[in-house]
Coordinates of C-alpha atoms and ligand atoms in Angstrom, one line a residue:
X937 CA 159.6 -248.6 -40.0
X938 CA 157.6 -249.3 -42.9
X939 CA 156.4 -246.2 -44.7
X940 CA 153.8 -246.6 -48.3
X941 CA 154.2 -243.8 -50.1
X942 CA 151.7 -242.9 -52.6
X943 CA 151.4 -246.6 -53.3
X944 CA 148.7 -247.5 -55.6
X945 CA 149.0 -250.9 -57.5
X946 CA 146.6 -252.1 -60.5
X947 CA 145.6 -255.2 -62.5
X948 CA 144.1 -255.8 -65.9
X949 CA 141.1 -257.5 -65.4
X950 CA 139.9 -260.4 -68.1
X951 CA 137.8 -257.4 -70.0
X952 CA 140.6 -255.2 -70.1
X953 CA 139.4 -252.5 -67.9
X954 CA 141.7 -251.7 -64.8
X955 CA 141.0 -252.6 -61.3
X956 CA 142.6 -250.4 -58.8
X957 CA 143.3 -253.0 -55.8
X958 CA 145.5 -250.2 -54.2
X959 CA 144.7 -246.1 -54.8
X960 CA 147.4 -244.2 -53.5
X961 CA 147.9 -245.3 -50.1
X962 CA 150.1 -243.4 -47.6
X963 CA 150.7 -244.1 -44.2
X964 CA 153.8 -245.6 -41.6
X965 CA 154.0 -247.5 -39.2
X966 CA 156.2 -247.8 -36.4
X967 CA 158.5 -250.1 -35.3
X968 CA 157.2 -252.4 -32.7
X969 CA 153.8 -251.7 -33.0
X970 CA 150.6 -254.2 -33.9
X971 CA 148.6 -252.6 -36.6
X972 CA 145.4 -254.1 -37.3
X973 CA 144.5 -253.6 -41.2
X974 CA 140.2 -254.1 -42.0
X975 CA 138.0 -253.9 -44.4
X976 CA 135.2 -255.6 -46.6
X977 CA 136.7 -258.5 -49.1
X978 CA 138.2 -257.0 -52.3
X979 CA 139.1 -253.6 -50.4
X980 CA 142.9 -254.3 -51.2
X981 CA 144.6 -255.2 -47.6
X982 CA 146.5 -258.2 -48.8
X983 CA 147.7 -256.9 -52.1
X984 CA 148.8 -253.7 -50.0
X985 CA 150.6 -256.0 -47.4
X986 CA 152.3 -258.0 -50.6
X987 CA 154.1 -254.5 -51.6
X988 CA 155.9 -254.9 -48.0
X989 CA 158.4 -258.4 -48.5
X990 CA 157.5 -257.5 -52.1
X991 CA 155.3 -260.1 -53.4
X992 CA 153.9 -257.3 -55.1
X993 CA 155.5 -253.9 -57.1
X994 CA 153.7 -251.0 -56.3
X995 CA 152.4 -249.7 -59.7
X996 CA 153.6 -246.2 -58.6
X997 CA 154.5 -245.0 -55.2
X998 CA 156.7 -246.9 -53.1
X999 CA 156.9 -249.0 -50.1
X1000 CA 160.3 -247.8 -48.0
X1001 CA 161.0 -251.0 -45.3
X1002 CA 163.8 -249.9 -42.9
X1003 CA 164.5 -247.3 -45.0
X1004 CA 164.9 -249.7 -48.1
X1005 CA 162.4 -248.8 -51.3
X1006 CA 161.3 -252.4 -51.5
X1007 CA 160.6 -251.6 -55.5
X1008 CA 164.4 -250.7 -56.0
X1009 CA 166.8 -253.4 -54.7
X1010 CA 169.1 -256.0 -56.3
X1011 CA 168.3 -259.3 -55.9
X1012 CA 170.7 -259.9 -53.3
X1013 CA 169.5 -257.1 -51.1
X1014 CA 165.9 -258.1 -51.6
X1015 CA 166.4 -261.2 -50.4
X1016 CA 168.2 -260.5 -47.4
X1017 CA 165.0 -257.8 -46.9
X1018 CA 162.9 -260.8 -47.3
X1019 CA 164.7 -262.7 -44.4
X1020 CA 164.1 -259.7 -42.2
X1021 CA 160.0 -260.0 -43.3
X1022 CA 158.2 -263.1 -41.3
X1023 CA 154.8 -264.1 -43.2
X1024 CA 151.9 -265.8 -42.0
X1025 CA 149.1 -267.2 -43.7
X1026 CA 145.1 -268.4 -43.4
X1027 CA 145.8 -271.6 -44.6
X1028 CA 149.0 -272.2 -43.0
X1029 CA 151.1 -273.2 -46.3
X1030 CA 153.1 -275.9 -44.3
X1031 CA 154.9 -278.2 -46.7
X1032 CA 153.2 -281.7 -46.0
X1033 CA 156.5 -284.1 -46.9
X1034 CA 158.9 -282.5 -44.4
X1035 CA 157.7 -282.9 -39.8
X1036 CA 157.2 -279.9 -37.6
X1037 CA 160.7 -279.5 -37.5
X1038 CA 161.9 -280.0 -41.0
X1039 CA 159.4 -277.2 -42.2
X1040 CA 160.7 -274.8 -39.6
X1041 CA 164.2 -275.5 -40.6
X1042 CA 163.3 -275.3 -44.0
X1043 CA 162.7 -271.0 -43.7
X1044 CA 166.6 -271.2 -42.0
X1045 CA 168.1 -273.3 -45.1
X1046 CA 167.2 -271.5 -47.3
X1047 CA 168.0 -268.1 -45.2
X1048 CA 171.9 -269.7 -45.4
X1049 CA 171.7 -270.3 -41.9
X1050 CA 174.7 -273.1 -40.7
X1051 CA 173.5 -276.5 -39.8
X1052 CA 174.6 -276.1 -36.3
X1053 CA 172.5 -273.0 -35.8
X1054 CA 169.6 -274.7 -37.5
X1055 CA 170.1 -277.6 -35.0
X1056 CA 170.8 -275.3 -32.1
X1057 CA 167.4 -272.8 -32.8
X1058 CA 164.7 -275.5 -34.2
X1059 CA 164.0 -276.9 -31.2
X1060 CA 163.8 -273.2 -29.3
X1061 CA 161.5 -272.1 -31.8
X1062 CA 158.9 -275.2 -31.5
X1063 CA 159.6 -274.4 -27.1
X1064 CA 158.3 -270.9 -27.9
X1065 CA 155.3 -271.8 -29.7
X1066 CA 154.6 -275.0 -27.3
X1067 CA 155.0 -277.6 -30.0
X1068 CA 158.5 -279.1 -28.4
X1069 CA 157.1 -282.5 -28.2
X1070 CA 155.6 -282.7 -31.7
X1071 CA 158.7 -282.0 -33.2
X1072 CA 158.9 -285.0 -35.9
X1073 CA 155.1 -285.3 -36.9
X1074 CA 153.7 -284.4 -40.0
X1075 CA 152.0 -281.3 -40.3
X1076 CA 148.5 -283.4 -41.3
X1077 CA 148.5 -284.9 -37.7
X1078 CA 148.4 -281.5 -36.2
X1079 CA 144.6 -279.0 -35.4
X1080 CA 144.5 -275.7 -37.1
X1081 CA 145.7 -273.8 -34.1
X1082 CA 148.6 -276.3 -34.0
X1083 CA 149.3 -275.8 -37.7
X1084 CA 149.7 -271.8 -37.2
X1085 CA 152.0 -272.0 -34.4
X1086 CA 154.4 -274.2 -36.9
X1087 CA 153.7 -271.3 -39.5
X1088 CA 154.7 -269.0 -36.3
X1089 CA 157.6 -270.8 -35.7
X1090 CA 158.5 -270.8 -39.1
X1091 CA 158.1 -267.3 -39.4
X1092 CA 160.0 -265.7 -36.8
X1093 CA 163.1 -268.3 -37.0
X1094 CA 165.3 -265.8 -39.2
X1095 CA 164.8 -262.9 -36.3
X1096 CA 162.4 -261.2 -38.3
X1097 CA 161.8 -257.2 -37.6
X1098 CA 158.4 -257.5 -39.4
X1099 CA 155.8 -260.4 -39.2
X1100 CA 152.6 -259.6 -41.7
X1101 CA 150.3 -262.1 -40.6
X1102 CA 147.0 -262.1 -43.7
X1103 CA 143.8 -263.5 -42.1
X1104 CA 146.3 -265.7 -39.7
X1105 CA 143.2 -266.4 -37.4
X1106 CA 140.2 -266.8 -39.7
X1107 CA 140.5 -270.5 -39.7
X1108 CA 140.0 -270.9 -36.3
X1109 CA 137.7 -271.9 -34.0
X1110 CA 137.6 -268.2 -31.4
X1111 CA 139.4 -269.9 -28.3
X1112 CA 142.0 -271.2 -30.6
X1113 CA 142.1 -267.7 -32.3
X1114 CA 142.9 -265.6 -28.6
X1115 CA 145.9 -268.8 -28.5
X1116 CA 147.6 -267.7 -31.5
X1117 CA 146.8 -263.9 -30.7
X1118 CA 148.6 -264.5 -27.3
X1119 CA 151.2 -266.1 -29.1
X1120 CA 151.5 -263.3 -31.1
X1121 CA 151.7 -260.2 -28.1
X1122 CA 154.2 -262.7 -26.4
X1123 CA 156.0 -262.3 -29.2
X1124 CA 155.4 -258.7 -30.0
X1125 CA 156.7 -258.0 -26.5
X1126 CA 159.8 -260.2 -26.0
X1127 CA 161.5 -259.3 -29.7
X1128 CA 159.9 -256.0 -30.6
X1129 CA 158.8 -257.7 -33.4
X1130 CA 156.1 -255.3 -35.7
X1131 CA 153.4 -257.1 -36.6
X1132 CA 151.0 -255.7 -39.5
X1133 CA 147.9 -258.0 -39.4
X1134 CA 144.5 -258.3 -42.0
X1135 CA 141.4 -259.3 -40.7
X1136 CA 138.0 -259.3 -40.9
X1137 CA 137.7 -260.2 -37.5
X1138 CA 137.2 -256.8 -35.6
X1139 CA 137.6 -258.2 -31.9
X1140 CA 140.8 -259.8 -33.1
X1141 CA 141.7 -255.4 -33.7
X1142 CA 140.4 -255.3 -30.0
X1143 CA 142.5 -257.6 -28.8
X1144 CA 146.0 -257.0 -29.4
X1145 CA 146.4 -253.8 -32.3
X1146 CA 147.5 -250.6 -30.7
X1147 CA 146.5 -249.3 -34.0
X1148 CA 144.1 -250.0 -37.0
X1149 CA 143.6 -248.6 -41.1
X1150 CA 140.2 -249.1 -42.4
X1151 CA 140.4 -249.8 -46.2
X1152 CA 138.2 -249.4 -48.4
X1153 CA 137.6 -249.9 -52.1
X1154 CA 141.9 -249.2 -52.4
X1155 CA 141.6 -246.3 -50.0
X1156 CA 142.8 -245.7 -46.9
X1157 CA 139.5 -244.3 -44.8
X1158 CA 140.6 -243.8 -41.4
X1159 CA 143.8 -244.5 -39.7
X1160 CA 144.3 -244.0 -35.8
X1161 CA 144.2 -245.3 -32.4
X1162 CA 141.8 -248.7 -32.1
X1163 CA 140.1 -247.1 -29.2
X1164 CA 139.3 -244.0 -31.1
X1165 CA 138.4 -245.5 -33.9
X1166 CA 135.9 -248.1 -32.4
X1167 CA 134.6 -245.6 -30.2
X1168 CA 134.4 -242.5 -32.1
X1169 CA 134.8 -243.8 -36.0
X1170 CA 134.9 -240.5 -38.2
X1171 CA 134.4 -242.3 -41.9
X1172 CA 131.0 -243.5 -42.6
X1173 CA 132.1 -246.6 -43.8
X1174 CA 133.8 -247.2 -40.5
X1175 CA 130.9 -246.6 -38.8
X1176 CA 129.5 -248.9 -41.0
X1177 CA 131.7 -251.8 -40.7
X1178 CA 131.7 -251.4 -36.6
X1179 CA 128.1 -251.0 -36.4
X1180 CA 127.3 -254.5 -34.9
X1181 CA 130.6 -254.6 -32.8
X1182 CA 128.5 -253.0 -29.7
X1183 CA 125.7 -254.8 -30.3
X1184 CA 122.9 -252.6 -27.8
X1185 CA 120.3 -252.9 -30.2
X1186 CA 117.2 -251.6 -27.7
X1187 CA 113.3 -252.5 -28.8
X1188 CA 111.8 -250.2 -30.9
X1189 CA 109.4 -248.7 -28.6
X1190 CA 112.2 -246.9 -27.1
X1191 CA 114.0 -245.5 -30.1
X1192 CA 110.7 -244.6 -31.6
X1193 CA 109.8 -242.6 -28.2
X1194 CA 110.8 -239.4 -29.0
X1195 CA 109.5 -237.3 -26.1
X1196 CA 112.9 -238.5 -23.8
X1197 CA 115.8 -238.4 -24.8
X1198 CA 117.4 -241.5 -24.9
X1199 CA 121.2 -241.2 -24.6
X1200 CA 124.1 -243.1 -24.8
X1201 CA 127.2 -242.3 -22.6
X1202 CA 130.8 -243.8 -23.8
X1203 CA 132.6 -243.9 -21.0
X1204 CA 136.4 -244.8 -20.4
X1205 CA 137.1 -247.0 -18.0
X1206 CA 139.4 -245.2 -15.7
X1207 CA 136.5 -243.1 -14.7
X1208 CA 133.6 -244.8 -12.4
X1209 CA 130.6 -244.5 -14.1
X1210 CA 128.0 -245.3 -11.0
X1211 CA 128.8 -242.0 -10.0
X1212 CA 128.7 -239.9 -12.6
X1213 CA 125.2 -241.0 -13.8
X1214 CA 124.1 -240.7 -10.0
X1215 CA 125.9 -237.4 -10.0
X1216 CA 123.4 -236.7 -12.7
X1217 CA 120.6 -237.5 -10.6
X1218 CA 121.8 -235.7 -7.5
X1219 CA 122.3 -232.5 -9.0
X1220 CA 119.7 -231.7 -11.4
X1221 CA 115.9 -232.5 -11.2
X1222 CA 115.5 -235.7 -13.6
X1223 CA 115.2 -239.4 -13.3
X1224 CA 117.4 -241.6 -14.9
X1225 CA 116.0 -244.9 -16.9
X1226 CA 119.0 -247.4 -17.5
X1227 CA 117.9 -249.7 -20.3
X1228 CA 121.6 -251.3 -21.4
X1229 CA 124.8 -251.2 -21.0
X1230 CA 128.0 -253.1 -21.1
X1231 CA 131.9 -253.0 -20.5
X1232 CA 134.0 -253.9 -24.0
X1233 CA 137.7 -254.3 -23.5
X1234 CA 139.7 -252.5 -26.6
X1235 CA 143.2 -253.6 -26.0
X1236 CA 143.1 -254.4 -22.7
X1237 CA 141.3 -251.2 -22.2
X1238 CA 138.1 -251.3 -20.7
X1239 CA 135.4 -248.6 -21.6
X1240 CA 131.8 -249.4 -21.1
X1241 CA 128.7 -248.1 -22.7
X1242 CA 125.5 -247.2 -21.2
X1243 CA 121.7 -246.2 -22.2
X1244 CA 119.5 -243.9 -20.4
X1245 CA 116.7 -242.4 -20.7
X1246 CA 116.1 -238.9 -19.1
X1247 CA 113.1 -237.8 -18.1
X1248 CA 112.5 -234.4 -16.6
X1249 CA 111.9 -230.8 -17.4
X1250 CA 113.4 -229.3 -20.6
X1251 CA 116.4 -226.9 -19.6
X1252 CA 117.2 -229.6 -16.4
X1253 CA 117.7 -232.2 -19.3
X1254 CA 119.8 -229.6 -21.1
X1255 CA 122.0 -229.1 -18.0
X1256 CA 122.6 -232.8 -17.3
X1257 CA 123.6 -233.4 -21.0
X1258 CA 126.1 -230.8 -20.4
X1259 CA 127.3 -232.5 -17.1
X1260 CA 127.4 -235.6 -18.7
X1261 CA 129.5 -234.5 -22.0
X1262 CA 131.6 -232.6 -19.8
X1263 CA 132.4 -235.7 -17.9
X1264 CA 132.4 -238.7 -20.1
X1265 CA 134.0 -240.0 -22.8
X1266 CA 131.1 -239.0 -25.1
X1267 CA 127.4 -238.2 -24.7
X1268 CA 125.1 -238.4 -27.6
X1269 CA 121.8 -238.5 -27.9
X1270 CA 120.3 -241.2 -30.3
X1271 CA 116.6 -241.3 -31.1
X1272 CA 115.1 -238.5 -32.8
X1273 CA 113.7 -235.8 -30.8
X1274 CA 110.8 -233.6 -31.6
Ligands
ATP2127 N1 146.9 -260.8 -59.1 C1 145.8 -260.1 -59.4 N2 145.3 -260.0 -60.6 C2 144.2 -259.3 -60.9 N3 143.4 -258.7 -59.9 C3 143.8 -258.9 -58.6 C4 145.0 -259.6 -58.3 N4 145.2 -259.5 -56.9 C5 144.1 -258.8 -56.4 N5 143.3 -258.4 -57.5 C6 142.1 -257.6 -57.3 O1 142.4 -256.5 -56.5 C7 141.4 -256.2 -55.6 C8 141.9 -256.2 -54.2 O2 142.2 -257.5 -53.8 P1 142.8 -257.9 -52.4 O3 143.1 -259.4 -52.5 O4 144.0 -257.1 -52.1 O5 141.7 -257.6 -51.4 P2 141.5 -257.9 -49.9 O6 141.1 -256.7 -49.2 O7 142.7 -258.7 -49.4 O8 140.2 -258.9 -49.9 P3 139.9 -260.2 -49.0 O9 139.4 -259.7 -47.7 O10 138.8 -260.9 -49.8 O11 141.1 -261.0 -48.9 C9 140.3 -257.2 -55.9 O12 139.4 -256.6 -56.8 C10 141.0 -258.3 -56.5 O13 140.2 -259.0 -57.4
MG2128 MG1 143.0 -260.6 -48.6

């Protein structure tokens, strides 16, 4: 488990003022778990993930890794912490002298790891990320996506518990980006391997966190479940930063009518929504306009999203709101109403 406690780390800045990168940040997370961490550039995600293989000393607070405060071990101990910490990076950081194989071998040297075992595990590692027949080319000969499955590789081949992967995706093209995030869940699953992840890129959250922290200027926002938080974000900043992510911008003319309501229904996918709008329809006296709609997939989970217009008599417009609250994921109502 990783655990920050009160963690807040700052920097002098060139005019001598402080910059707070991280304000006293508290939350865990659980072992085996992919935790998505967003947030708008300069927020402090990265410096906050540094304070985990200890890259970075907490100013105060403390980051507790296994039970180990990160800030408080020998050098020894650190180190063997660090072995247990995998790291991935943007811009891969493969060294360009040494093949595919030399650089994953490389993380195992200098882990102590025997020559035999090196010999034994290289080869299973570059199996796992499907780069067993570009063992001995140079890391310049390889494509982005290529690159990070070397960095993967190279990563995981001390057994890691934890793998903090900082904007591991943002150089890729998106088909090569849901690769390496498969890569990543096939891992997640067969070793139990927690995986903290930064990114900017929100359906990267979708796809494979169980759980994302919004940051924001230091500060932890909002911290929960990605479904939740992508359907039902609390923080205005949240709401802020997933406000293109469901992209069902209507034309004006139907916002700006404000004699229907016009409502959007959040529905999860376990529950069929054909019938509850027609449900709606059946039972009370209005009409039902459907002007958009889509099904997103959070985590595997579908949940689709659908606008209506109703159009009937005041108190039966009251009553299917009602139905439709009672029996949906959510119900709101989103033009302004006289
Ligand atoms: N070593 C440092 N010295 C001084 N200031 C720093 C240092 N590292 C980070 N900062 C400052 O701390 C703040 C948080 O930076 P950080 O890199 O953690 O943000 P981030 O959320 O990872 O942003 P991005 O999305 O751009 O990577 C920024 O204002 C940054 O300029
Ligand atoms: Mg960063």
């Amino acid at each position: 488990m990783i655990k920050f406690d009160n963690v807040s780390v700052s920097f002098p800045n060139k005019n001598g003022k402080i910059v707070h990168a991280v304000n006293d940040v508290s939350f865990e997370i659980e072992d085996g778990e992919i935790l998505g961490i967003v947030g708008t550039s300069g927020a402090g995600k990265s410096t906050l993930l540094r304070t985990v293989n200890q890259l970075q000393l907490p100013t105060s607070g403390q980051t507790i890794v296994n039970g180990n405060d990160i800030g408080n071990l020998s050098g020894k101990e650190l180190a063997n912490v660090r072995h247990s910490i995998g790291m991935i990076f943007q811009q891969f950081n493969l060294i360009s002298t040494k093949t595919v194989a030399q650089n994953v071998a490389f993380a195992m040297e200098i882990a102590g790891r025997s020559r035999e075992e090196i010999k034994q595990r290289v080869p299973e590692l570059l199996e796992l990320v499907g780069l067993a027949d570009r063992a001995d080319v140079y890391p310049n000969t390889l494509s982005g996506g290529q690159k990070q499955r070397v960095g993967i590789a190279r990563a995981v081949a001390n057994n890691p518990k934890i793998l903090l992967c900082d904007e591991a995706t943002s150089a890729l093209d998106p088909e090569t980006t849901n690769d390496v995030l498969q890569l990543l869940k096939e891992i997640n699953n067969k070793f139990g391997i927690t995986i903290v992840l930064i990114t900017h890129e929100l359906d990267v959250v979708k796809k494979i966190c169980q759980r994302v922290v919004v940051m924001n200027k230091g500060e932890v926002v909002e911290i929960g479940n990605v479904f939740d938080i992508f359907t039902n974000p609390q923080h205005e900043f949240t709401k802020t930063l997933l406000l293109h992510t469901f992209d069902l911008d209507l034309p004006k003319r139907f916002t700006q009518e404000n004699s229907k309501p016009l409502v959007k229904i959040v529905y999860n996918g376990d529950k069929a929504e054909d019938a509850i709008v027609s449900n709606v329809v059946k039972q009370f006296a209005v009409d039902v306009n459907i002007l958009h709609g889509k099904i997103e997939y959070i985590n595997d989970r579908p949940f689709g999203i659908l606008i209506v217009q109703l159009i009937g008599e005041q108190d039966e417009i009251y009553k299917s709101l009602n139905y439709l609250s009672k029996n949906t994921y959510r119900t709101e109502v989103i033009n302004e109403r006289n």
